[in-house]
mmCIF file of C-alpha atoms and ligand atoms in Angstrom:
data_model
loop_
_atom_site.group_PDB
_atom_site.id
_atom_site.type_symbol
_atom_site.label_atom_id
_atom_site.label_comp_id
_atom_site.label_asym_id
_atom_site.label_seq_id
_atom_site.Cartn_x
_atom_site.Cartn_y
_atom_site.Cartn_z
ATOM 1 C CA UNK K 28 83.548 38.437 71.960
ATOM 2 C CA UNK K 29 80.310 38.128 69.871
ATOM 3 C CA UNK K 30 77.847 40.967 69.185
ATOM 4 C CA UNK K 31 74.783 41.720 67.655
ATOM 5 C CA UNK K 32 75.357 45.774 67.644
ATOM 6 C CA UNK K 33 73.096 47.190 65.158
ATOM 7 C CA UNK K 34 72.343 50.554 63.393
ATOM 8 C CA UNK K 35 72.895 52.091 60.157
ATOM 9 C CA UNK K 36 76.237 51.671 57.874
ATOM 10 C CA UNK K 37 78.574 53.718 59.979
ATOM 11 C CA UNK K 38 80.973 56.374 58.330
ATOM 12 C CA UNK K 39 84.584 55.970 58.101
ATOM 13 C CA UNK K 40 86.823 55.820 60.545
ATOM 14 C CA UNK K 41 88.236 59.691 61.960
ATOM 15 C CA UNK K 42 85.176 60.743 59.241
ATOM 16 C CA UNK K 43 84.157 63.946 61.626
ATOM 17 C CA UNK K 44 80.683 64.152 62.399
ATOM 18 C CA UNK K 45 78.489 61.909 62.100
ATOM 19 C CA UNK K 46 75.996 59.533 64.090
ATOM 20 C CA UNK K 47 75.677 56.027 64.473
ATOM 21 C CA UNK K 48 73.258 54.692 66.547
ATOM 22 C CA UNK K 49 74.555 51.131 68.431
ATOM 23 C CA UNK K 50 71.844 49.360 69.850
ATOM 24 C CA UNK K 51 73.319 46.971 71.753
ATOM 25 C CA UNK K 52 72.406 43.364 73.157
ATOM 26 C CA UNK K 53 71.237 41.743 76.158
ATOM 27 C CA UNK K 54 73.945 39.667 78.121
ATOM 28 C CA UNK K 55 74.310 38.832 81.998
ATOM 29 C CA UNK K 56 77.146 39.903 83.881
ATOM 30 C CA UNK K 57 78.632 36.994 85.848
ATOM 31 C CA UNK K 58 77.081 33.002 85.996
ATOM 32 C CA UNK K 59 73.565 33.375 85.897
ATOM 33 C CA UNK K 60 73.709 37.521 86.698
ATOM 34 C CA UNK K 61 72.379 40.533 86.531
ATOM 35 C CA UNK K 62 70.586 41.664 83.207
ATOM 36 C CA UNK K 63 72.700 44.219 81.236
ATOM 37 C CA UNK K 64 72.956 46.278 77.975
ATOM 38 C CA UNK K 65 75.767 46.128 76.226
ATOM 39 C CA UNK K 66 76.366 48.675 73.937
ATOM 40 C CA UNK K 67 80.892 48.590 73.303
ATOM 41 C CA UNK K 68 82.192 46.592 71.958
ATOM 42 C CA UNK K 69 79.574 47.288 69.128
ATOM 43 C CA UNK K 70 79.608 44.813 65.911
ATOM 44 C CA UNK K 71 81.296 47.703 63.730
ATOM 45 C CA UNK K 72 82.009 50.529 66.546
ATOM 46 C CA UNK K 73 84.476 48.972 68.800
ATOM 47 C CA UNK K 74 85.515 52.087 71.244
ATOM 48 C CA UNK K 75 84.965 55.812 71.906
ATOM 49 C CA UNK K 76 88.380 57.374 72.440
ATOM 50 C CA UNK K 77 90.115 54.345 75.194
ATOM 51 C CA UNK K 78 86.088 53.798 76.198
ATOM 52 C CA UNK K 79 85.758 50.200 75.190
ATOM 53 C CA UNK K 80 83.147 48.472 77.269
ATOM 54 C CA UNK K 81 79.526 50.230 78.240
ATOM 55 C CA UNK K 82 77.904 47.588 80.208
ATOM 56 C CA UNK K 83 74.348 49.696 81.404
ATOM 57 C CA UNK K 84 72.259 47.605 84.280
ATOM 58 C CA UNK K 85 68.678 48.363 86.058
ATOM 59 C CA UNK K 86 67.052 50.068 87.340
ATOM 60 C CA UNK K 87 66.162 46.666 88.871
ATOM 61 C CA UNK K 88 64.034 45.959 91.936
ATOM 62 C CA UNK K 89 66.642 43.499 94.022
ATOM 63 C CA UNK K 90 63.484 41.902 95.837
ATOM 64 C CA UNK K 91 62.585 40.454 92.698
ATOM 65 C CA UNK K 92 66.293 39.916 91.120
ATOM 66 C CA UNK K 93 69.164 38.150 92.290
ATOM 67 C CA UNK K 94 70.628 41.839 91.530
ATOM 68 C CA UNK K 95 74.681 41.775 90.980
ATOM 69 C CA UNK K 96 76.872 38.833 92.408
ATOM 70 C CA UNK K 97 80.221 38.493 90.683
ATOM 71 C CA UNK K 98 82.682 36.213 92.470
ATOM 72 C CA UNK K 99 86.489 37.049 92.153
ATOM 73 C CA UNK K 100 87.537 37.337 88.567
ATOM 74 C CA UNK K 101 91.126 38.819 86.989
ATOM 75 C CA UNK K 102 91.192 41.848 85.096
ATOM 76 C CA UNK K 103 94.476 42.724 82.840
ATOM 77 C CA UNK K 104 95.007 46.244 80.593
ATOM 78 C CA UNK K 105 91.923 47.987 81.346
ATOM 79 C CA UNK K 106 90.670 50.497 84.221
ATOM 80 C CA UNK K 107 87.146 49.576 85.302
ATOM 81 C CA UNK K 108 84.999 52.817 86.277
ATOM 82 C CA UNK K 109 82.008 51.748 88.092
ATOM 83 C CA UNK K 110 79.048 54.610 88.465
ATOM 84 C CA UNK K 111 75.803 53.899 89.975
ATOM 85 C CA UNK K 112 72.277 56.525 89.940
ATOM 86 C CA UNK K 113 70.376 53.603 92.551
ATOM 87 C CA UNK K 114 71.488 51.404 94.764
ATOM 88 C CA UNK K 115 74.721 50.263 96.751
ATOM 89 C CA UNK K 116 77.763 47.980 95.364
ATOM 90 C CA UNK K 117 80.054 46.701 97.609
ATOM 91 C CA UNK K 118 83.666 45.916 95.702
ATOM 92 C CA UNK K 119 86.821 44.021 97.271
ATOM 93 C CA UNK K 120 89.992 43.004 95.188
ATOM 94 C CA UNK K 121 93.242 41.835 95.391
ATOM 95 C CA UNK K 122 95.263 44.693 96.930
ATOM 96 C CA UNK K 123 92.871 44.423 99.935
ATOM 97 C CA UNK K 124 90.172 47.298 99.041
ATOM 98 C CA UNK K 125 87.096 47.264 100.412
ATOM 99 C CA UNK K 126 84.565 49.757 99.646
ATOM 100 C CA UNK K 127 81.113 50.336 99.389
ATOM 101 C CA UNK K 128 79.848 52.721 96.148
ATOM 102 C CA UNK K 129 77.137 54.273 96.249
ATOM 103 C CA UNK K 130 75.444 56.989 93.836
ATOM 104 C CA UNK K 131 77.301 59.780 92.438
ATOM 105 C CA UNK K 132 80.814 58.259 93.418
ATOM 106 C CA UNK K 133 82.719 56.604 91.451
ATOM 107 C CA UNK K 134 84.953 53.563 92.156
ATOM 108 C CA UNK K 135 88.143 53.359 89.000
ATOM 109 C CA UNK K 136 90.044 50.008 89.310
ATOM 110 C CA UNK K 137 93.593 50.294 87.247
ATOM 111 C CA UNK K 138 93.913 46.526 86.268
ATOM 112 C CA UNK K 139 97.159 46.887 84.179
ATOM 113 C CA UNK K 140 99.164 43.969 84.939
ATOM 114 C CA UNK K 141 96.680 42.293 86.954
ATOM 115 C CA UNK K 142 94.667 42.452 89.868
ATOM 116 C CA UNK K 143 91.294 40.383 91.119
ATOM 117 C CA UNK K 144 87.911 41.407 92.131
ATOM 118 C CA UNK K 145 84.465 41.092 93.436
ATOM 119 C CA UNK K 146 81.097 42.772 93.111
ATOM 120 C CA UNK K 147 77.850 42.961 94.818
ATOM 121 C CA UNK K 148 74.871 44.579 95.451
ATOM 122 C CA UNK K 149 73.548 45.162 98.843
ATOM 123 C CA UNK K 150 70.792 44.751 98.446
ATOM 124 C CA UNK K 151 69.929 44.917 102.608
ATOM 125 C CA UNK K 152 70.809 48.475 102.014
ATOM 126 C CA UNK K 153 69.297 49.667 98.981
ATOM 127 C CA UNK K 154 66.377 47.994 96.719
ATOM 128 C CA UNK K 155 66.981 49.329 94.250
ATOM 129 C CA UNK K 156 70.152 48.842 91.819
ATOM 130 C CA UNK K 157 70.886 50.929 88.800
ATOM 131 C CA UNK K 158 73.763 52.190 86.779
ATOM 132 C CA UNK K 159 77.203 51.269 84.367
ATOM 133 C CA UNK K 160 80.251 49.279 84.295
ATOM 134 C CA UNK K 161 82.418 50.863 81.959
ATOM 135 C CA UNK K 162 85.665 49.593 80.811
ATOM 136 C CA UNK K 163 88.656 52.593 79.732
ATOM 137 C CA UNK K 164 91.909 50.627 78.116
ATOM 138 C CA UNK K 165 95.215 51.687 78.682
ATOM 139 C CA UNK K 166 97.436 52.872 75.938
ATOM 140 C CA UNK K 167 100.154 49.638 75.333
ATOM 141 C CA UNK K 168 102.624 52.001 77.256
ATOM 142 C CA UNK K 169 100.898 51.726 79.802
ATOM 143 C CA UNK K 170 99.142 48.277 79.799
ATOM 144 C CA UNK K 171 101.624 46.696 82.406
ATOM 145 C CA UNK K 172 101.079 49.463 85.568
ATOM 146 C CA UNK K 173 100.927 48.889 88.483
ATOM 147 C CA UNK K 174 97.370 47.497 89.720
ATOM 148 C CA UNK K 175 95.703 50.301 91.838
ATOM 149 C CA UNK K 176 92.205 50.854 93.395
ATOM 150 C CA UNK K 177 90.424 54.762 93.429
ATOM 151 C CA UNK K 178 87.824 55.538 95.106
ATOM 152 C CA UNK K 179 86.381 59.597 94.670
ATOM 153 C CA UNK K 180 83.385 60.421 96.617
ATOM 154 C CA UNK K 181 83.881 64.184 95.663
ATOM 155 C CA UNK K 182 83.780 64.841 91.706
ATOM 156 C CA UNK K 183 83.626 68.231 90.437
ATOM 157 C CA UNK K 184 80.167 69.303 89.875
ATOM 158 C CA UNK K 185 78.293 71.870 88.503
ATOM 159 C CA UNK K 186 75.054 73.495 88.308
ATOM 160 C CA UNK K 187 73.565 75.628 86.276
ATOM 161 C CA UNK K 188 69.546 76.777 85.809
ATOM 162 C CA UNK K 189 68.503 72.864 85.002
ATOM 163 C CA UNK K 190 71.389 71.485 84.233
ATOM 164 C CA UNK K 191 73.724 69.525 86.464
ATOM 165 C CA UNK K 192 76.888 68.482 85.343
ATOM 166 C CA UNK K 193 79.713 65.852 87.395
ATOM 167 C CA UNK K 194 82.931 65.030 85.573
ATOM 168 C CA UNK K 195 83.749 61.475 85.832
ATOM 169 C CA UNK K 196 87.089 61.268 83.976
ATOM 170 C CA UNK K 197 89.274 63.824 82.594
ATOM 171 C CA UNK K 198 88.139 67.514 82.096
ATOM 172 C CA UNK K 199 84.954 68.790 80.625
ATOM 173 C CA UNK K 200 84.233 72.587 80.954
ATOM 174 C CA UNK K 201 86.888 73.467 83.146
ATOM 175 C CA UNK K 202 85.932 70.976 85.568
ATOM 176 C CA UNK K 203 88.904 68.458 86.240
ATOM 177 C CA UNK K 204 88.102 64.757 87.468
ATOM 178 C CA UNK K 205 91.001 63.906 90.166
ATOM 179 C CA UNK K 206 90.797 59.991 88.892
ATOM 180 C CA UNK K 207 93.870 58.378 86.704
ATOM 181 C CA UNK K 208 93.619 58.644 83.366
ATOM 182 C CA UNK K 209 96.005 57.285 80.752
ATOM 183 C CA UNK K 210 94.802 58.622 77.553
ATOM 184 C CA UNK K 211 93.076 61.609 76.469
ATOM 185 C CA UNK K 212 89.610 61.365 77.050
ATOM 186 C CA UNK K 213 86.197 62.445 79.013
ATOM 187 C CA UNK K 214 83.576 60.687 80.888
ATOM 188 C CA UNK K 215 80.825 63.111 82.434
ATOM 189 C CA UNK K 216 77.564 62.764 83.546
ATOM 190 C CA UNK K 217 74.418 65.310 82.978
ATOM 191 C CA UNK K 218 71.268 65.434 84.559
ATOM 192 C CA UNK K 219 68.619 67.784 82.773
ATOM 193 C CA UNK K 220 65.646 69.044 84.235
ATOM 194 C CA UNK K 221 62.398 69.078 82.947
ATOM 195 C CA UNK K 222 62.512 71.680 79.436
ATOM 196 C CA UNK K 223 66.093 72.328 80.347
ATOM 197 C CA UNK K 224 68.678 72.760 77.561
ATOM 198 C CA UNK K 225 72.323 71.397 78.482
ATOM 199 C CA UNK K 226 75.205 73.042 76.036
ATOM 200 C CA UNK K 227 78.282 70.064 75.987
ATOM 201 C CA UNK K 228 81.385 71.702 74.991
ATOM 202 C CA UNK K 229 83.258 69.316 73.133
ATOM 203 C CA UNK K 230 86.885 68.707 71.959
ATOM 204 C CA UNK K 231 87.034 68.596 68.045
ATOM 205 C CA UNK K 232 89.808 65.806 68.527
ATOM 206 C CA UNK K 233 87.915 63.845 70.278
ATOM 207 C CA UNK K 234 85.350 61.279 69.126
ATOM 208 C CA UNK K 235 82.274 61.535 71.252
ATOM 209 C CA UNK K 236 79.173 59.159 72.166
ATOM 210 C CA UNK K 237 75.583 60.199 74.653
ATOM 211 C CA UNK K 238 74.473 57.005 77.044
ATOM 212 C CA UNK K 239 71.155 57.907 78.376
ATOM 213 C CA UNK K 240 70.532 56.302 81.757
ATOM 214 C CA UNK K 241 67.017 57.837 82.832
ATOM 215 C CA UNK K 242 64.527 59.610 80.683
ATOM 216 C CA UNK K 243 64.920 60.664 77.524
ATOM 217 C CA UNK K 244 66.611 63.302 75.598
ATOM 218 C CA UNK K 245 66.479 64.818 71.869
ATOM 219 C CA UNK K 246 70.358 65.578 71.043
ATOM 220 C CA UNK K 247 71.745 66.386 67.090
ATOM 221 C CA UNK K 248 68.040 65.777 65.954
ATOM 222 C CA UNK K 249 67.776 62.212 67.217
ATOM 223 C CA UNK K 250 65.434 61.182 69.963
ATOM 224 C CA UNK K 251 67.714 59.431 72.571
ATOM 225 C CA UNK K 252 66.348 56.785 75.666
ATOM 226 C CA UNK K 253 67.919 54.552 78.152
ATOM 227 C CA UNK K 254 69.613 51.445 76.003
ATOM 228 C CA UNK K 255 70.917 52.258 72.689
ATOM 229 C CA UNK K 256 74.028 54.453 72.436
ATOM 230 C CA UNK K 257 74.366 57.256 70.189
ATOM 231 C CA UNK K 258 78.000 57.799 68.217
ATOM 232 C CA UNK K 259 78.651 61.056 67.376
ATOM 233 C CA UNK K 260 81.874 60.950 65.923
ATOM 234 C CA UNK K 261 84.793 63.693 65.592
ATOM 235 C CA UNK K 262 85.342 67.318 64.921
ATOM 236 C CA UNK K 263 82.550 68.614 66.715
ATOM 237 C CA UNK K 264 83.022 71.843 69.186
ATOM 238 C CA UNK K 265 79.889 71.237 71.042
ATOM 239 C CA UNK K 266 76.418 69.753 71.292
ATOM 240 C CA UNK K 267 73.288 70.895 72.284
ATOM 241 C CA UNK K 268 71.139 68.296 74.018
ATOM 242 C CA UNK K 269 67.341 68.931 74.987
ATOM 243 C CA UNK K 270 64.907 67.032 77.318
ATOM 244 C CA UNK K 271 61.370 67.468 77.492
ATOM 245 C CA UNK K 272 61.178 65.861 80.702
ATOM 246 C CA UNK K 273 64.226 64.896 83.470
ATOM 247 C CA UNK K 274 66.999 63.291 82.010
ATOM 248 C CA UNK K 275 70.331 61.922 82.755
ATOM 249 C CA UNK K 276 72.874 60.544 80.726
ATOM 250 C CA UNK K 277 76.700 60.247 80.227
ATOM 251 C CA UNK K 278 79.048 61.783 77.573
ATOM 252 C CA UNK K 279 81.830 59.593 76.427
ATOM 253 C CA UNK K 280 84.644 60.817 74.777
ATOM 254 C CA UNK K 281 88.140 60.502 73.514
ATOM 255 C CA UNK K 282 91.097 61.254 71.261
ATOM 256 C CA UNK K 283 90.556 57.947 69.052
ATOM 257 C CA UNK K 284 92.444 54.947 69.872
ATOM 258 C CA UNK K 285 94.542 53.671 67.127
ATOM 259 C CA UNK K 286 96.739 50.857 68.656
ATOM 260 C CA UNK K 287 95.432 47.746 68.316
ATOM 261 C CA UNK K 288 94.425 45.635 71.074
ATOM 262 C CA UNK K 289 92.971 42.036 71.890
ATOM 263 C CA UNK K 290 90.270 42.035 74.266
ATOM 264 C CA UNK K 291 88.777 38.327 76.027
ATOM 265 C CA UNK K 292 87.255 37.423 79.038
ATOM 266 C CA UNK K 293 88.378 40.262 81.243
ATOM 267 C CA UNK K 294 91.498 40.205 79.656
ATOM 268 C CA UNK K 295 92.994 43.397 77.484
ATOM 269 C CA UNK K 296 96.329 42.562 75.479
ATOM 270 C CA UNK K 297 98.257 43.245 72.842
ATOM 271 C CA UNK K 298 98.221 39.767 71.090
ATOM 272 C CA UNK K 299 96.862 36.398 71.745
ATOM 273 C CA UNK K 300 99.879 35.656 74.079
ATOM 274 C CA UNK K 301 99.377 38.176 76.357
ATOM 275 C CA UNK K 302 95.754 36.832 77.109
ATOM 276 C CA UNK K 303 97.030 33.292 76.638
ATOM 277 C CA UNK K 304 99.309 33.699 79.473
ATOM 278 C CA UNK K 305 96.761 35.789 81.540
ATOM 279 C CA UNK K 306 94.283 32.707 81.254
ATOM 280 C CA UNK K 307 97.280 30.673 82.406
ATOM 281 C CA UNK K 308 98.240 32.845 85.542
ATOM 282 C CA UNK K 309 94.588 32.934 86.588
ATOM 283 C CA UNK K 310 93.703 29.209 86.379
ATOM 284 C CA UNK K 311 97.063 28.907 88.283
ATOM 285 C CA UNK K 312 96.526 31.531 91.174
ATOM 286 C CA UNK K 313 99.758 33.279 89.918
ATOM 287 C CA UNK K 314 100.175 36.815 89.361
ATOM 288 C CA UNK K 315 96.775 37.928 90.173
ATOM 289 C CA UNK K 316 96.310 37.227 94.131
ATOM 290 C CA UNK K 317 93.537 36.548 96.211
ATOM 291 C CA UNK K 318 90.592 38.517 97.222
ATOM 292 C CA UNK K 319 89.964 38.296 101.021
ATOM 293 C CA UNK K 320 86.046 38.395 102.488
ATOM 294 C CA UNK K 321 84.081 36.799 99.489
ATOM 295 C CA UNK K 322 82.181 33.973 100.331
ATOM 296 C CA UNK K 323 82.465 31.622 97.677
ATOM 297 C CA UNK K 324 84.687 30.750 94.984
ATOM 298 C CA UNK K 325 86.504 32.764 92.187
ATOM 299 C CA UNK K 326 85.363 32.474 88.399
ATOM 300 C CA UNK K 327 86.713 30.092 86.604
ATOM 301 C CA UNK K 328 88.174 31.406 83.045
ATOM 302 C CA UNK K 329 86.021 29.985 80.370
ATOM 303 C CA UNK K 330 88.036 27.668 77.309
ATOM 304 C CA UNK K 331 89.367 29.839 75.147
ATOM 305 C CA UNK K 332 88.636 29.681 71.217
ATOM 306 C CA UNK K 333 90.369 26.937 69.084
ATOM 307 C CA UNK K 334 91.566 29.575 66.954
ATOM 308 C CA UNK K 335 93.976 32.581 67.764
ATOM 309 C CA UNK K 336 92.611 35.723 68.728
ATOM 310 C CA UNK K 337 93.420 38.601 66.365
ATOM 311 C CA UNK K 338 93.855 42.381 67.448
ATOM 312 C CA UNK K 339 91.420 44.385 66.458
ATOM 313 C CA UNK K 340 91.009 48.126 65.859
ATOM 314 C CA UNK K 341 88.487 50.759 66.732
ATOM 315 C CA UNK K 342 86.598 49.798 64.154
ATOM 316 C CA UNK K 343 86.143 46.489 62.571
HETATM 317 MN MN1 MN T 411 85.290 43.009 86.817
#
């Protein structure tokens, strides 16, 4: 997977604090699909703890945009976490889920040896679409679970003066997320009022990044809006992260992730093989099943590269 990530020359690798700003590119998600920023994998910065994959989409207005369409495709080694601020997605896959997100839930798909699924927006429902695909993946002991489908309409929340706080994965100030998690790590979102001061407590073994989604906020000196993701590296024990005006954005964090992995398509393996053989079941309807209700047919994999893939780190 290409990348035009940009920022400054980033630190090394389990350096401690620092900050690297990744800007991101443009790409579509699905044939001719909805407009996203992609922010991991960056061109040097390759994960945050198991985070590996910040696809951030909208706000769109779905009466002007074909808004989010994505026909049955396989997923292998990764747990998708889908979290929306606007708008209504409905999801189906393979094990026969069907469920409709909407805002401040959070839909976690465990892919690990395989499973098949579909997106949309309903956009009959709700005009307006906003919010993030992320990808988490699972530690190699774990790559080959079982495929399973979560669905948590309560998170635990918390509010304080101007600051609202849900915990989307693992535990972040005593607040526990019930959703499966294989590695150590933290996804949580904020919302800030106008003038209102947020104070992130922060594991020092963890490696840390801010996603703002609405607004803008000023966090470790640097001036932070929706698209670019900020790196903050290791060894910190907490943040303090202002806006001038609302805000909301998500923390991602995580012990750092030192197996290496190879990651194509919507495939997450340890080696070419494993994604070589994914490809294979796909194209073949092994392994991966069917996904009952969608109207139309399932992505095809695209060719893969003449050469072999290599496992990468998280860092290049
Ligand atoms: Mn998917």
């Amino acid at each position: 997977m290409s990348d035009l990530g940009t920022g400054p020359p980033a630190p090394a690798a389990g350096a401690g604090p620092g900050q690297e700003l990744l800007a991101g590119r443009r790409t579509e998600l699905g044939p001719r699909g909805l407009a996203v920023n992609r922010t991991l994998p960056g061109r040097y910065r390759r994960m945050i703890g198991a985070w590996c994959f910040t696809d951030h989409f909208g706000p769109v207005d779905l009466s002007r945009s074909r808004g989010m369409r994505i026909p049955p495709h396989p997923h292998t080694g990764l747990q998708t976490v889908t979290w929306l601020l606007d708008g209504k997605v409905l999801h189906r896959d393979s094990l026969g889920s069907v469920q409709v997100i909407q805002p401040g839930e959070l839909n976690l798909m465990t892919a690990g040896s395989g499973i098949a699924h579909s997106e949309e927006s309903l956009a009959e429902e709700s005009r307006m679409l906003h919010g993030v695909q992320l990808w988490v993946a699972l530690p190699g002991v774990a790559r080959g679970t079982i495929p399973r489908f979560e669905h948590h309409a309560h998170l635990p929340r918390l509010q304080d003066g101007g600051v609202g706080v849900t915990v989307l994965l693992g535990e972040l100030a005593g607040l526990c997320s019930p959703a499966t998690a294989f590695t150590p790590l933290v996804g949580a979102q904020f919302t800030l009022a106008p003038h209102a001061t947020a104070h992130l407590p922060l594991d020092r073994r963890f490696e840390h990044g801010l996603l703002a989604l609405e607004g803008s906020i000023e966090a470790d000196g640097t001036v932070l809006g929706p698209g670019p993701l900020l790196y903050l590296g290791t060894g910190r024990e907490g943040m303090t992260v202002r806006a001038d005006e609302g805000a909301t954005f998500l923390l991602l964090g995580g012990e750092p992730y030192e197996e290496r992995l190879v990651m194509w398509w919507n495939f997450i393996g340890a080696d070419h093989e494993d994604v070589v053989a994914a490809r294979h079941d796909w194209m073949t309807g092994d392994r991966f099943g069917a996904v009952a209700g969608f109207v139309g047919a399932p992505l095809p994999a695209p060719t893969m590269p003449a050469t072999r893939l290599r496992p990468w780190g998280r860092v290049r």
